[in-house]
Each structure stands twice: as C-alpha cells, then as structure tokens.
Coordinates of N, CA and C in Angstrom, one line a residue:
X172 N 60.0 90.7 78.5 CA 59.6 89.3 78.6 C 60.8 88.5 79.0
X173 N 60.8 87.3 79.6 CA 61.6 86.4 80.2 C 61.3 84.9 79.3
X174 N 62.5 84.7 79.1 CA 62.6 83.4 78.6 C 62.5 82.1 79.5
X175 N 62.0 81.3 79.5 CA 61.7 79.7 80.8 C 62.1 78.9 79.3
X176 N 63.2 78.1 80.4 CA 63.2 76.6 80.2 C 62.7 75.5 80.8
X177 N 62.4 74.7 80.1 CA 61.7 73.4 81.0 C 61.5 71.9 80.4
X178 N 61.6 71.1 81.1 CA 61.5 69.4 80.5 C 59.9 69.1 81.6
X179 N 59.5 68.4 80.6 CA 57.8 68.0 81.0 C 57.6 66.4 80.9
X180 N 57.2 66.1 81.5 CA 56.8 64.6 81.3 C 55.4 64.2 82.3
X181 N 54.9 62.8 82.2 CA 53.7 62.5 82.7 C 54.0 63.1 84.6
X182 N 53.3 63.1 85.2 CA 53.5 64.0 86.8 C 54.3 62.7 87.2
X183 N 53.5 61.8 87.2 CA 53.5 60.1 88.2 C 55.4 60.3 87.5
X184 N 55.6 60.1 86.8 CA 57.6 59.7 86.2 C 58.3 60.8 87.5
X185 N 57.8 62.4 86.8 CA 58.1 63.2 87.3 C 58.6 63.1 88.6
X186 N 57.2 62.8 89.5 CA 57.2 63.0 91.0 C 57.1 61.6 91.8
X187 N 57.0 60.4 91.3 CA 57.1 59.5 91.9 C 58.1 58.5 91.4
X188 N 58.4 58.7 89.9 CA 59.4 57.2 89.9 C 60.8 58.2 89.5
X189 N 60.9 59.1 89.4 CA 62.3 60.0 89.2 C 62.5 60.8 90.6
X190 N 63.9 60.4 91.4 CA 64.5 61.2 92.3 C 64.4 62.5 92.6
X191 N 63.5 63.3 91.9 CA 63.1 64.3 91.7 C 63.2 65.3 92.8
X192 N 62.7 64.9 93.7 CA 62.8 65.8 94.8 C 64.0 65.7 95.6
X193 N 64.7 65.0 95.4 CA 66.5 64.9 95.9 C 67.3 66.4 95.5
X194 N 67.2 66.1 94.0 CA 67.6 67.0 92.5 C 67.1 68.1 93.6
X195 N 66.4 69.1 93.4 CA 65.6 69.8 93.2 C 65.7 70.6 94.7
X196 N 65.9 69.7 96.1 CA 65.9 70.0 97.4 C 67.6 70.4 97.3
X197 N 68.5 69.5 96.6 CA 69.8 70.0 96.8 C 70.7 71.3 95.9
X198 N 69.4 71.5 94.7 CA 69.7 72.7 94.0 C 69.5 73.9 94.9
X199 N 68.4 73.6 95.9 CA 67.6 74.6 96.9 C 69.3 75.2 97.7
X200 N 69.3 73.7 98.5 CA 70.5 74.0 99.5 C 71.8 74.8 98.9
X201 N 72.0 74.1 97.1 CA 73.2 75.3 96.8 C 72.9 76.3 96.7
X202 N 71.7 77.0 96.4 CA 71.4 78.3 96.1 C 71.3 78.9 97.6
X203 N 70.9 78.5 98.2 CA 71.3 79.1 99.4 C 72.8 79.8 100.2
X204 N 73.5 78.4 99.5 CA 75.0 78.5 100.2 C 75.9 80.1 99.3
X205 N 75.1 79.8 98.0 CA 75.6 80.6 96.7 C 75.1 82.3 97.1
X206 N 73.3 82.3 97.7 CA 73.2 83.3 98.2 C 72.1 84.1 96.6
X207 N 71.9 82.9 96.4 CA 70.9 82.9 95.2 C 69.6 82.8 95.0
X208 N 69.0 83.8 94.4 CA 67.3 83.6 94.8 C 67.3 82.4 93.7
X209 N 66.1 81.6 94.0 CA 65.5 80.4 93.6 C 64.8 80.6 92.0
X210 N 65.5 80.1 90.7 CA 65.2 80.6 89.7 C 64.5 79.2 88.5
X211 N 64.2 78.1 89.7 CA 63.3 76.9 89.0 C 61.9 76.6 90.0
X212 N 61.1 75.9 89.2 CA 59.8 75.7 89.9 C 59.5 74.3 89.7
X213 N 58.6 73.9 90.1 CA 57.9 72.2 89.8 C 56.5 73.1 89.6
X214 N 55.8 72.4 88.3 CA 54.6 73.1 88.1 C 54.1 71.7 87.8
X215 N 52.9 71.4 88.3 CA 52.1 70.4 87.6 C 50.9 70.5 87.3
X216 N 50.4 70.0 86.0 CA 49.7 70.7 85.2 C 50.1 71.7 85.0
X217 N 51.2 72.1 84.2 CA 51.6 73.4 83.7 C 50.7 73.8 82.2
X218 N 50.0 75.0 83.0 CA 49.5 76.0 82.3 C 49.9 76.3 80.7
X219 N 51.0 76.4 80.7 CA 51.8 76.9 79.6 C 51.3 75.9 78.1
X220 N 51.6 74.4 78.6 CA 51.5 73.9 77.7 C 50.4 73.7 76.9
X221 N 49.4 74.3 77.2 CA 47.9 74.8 76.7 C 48.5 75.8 75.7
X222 N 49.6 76.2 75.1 CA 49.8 77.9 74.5 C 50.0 77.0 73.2
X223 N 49.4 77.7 71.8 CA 49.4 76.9 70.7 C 50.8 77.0 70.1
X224 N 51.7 77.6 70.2 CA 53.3 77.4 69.8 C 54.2 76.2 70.3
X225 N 53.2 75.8 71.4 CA 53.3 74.5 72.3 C 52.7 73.1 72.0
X226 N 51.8 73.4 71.2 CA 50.9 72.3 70.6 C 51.6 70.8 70.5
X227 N 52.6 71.0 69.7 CA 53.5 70.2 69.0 C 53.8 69.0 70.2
X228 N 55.0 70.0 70.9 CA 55.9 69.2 72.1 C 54.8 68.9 73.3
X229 N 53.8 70.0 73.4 CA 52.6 69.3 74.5 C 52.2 67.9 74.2
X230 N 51.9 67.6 73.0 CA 51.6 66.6 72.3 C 52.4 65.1 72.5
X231 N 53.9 65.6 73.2 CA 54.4 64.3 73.3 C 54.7 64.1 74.5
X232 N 53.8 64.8 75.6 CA 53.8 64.6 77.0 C 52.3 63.7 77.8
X233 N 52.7 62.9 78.3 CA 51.3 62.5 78.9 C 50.7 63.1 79.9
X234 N 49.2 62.9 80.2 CA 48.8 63.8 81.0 C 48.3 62.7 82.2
X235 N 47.9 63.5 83.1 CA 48.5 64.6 84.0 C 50.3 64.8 83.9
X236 N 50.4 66.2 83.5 CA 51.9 66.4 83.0 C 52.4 67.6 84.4
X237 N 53.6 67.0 84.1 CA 54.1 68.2 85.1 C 55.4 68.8 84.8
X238 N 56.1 69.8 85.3 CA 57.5 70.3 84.7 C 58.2 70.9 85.2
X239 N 59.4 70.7 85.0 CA 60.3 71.8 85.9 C 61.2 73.1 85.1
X240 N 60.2 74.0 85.3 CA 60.9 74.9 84.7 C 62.0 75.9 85.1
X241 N 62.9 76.9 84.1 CA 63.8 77.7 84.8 C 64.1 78.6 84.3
X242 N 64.4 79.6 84.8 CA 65.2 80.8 83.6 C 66.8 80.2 82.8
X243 N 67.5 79.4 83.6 CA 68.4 78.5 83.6 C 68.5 77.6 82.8
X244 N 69.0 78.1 81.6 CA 69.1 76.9 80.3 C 69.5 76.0 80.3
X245 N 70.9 76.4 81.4 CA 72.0 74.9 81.8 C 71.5 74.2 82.6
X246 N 70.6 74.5 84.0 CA 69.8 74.0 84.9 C 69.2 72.7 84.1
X247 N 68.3 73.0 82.8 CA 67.4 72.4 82.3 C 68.2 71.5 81.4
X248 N 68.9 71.7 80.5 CA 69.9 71.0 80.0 C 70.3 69.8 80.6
X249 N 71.1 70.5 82.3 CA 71.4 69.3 83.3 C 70.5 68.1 83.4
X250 N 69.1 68.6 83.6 CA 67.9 68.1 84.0 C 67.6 67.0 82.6
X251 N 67.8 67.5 81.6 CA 67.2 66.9 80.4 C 68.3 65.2 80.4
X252 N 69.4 65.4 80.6 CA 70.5 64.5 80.6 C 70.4 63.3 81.9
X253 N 70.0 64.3 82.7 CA 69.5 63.5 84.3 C 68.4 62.7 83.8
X254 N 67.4 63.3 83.5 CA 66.0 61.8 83.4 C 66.1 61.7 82.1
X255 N 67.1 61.9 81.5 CA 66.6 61.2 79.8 C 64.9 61.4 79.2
X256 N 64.1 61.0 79.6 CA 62.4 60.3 79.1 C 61.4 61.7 79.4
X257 N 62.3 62.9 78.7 CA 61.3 64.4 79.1 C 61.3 64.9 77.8
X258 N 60.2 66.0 77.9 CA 60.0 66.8 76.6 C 61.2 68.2 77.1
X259 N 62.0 68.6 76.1 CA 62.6 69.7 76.4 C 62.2 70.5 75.7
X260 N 61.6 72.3 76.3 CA 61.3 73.2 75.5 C 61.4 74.3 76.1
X261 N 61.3 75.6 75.3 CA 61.3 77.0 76.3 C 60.3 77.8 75.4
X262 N 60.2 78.8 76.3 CA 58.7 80.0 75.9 C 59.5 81.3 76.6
X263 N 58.3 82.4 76.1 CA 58.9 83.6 76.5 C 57.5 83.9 77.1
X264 N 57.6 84.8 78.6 CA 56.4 85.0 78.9 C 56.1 86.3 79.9
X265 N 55.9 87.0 79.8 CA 54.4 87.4 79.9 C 54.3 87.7 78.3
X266 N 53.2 86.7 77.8 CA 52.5 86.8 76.3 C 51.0 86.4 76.1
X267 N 50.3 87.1 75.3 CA 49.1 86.9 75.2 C 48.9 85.5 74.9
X268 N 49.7 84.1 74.6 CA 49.3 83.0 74.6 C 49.9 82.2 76.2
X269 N 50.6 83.1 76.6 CA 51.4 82.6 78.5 C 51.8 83.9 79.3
X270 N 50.0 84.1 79.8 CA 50.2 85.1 80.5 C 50.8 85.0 82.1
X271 N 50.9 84.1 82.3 CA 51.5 83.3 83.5 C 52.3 82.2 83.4
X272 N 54.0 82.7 83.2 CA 54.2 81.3 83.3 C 54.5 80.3 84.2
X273 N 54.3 80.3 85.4 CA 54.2 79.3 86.4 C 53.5 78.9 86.6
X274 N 51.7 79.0 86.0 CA 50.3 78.7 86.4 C 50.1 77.4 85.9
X275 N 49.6 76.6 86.8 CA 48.9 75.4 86.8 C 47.4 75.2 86.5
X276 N 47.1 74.7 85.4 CA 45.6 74.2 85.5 C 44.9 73.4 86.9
X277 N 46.2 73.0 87.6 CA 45.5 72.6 88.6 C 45.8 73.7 90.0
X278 N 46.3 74.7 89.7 CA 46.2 75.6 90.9 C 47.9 76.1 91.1
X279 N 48.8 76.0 91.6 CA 49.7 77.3 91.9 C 51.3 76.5 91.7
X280 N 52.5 76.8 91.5 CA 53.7 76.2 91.1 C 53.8 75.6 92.5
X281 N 54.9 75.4 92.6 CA 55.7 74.5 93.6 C 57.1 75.2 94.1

C-alpha cells in the first residue's frame, strides 16, 4: 500500500480563483530539471473522498470538489500553507474502501 497526501477544496477555488496551475506547471518543470518522475495529480471529483474513513474531512469540502494529491507529504504541506482555505488529509491505497486512488467520479486524474 502507498500512502497519498492531499488538500481538497470546492474545484471553482481550486482551479479558477487559486494560481493553481502556475504552482503545479512549475513543480512539473522542477521535476524534470531534478530528473524526477511526476509524484502529484489534480483530481477532480476525487473518488477517494467517497471512502467512509473520509466521511468527516469530505464533509468540510464543497462540492464539486477537487484535489491535489501526492505521495509527498512536504509537497502537500507546502500546498496547505500556499492556499490556506483547503481540507488537508491522507489515505493509504490500494484498499477495499480506495481501490483507486486517483479516480474521479467524474472520469480520469489530471
């Protein structure tokens, strides 16, 4: 099993009023320069938060929700301090309540 970290918030914060895709295109570019496979996603509608251990923190995200998750605890950490106004949480997965964890109810990660 693999552990994911992730900060969730409504999609619309996420992907239109937070710089998000700045963040996220220049983490790309360091990992490239570093020579590092790519170990964060943008999921919206993430799947995950359907899993009842998630109940709680799903609960304080609005929906349509979206997230950026990572194996990268510090990644998310960074991320949590960066937009302030997110849910921060982590899962372990492949598990019979998150048999996928990058899956979108609305269809495939990012």
């Amino acid at each position: 099993m693999t552990t994911y970290h992730f900060v969730a918030a409504s999609e619309r914060f996420l992907t239109e009023e937070e710089p998000l895709e700045e963040v996220l295109s220049e983490r790309r570019r360091h990992y490239a320069e570093q020579g590092r496979e790519i170990d964060f996603w943008l999921i919206r509608q993430p799947a995950f938060l359907s899993a009842p251990e998630l109940a709680e923190l799903a609960a304080q995200v609005p929906s349509p929700s979206a997230a950026v998750v990572s194996t990268d605890a510090s990644f998310i950490t960074f991320m949590k301090l960066r937009l302030e106004f997110v849910a921060e949480g982590r899962f372990e997965a492949p598990s019979a309540s998150i048999p996928d964890a990058l899956a979108s109810c609305a269809g495939t990660a990012v």
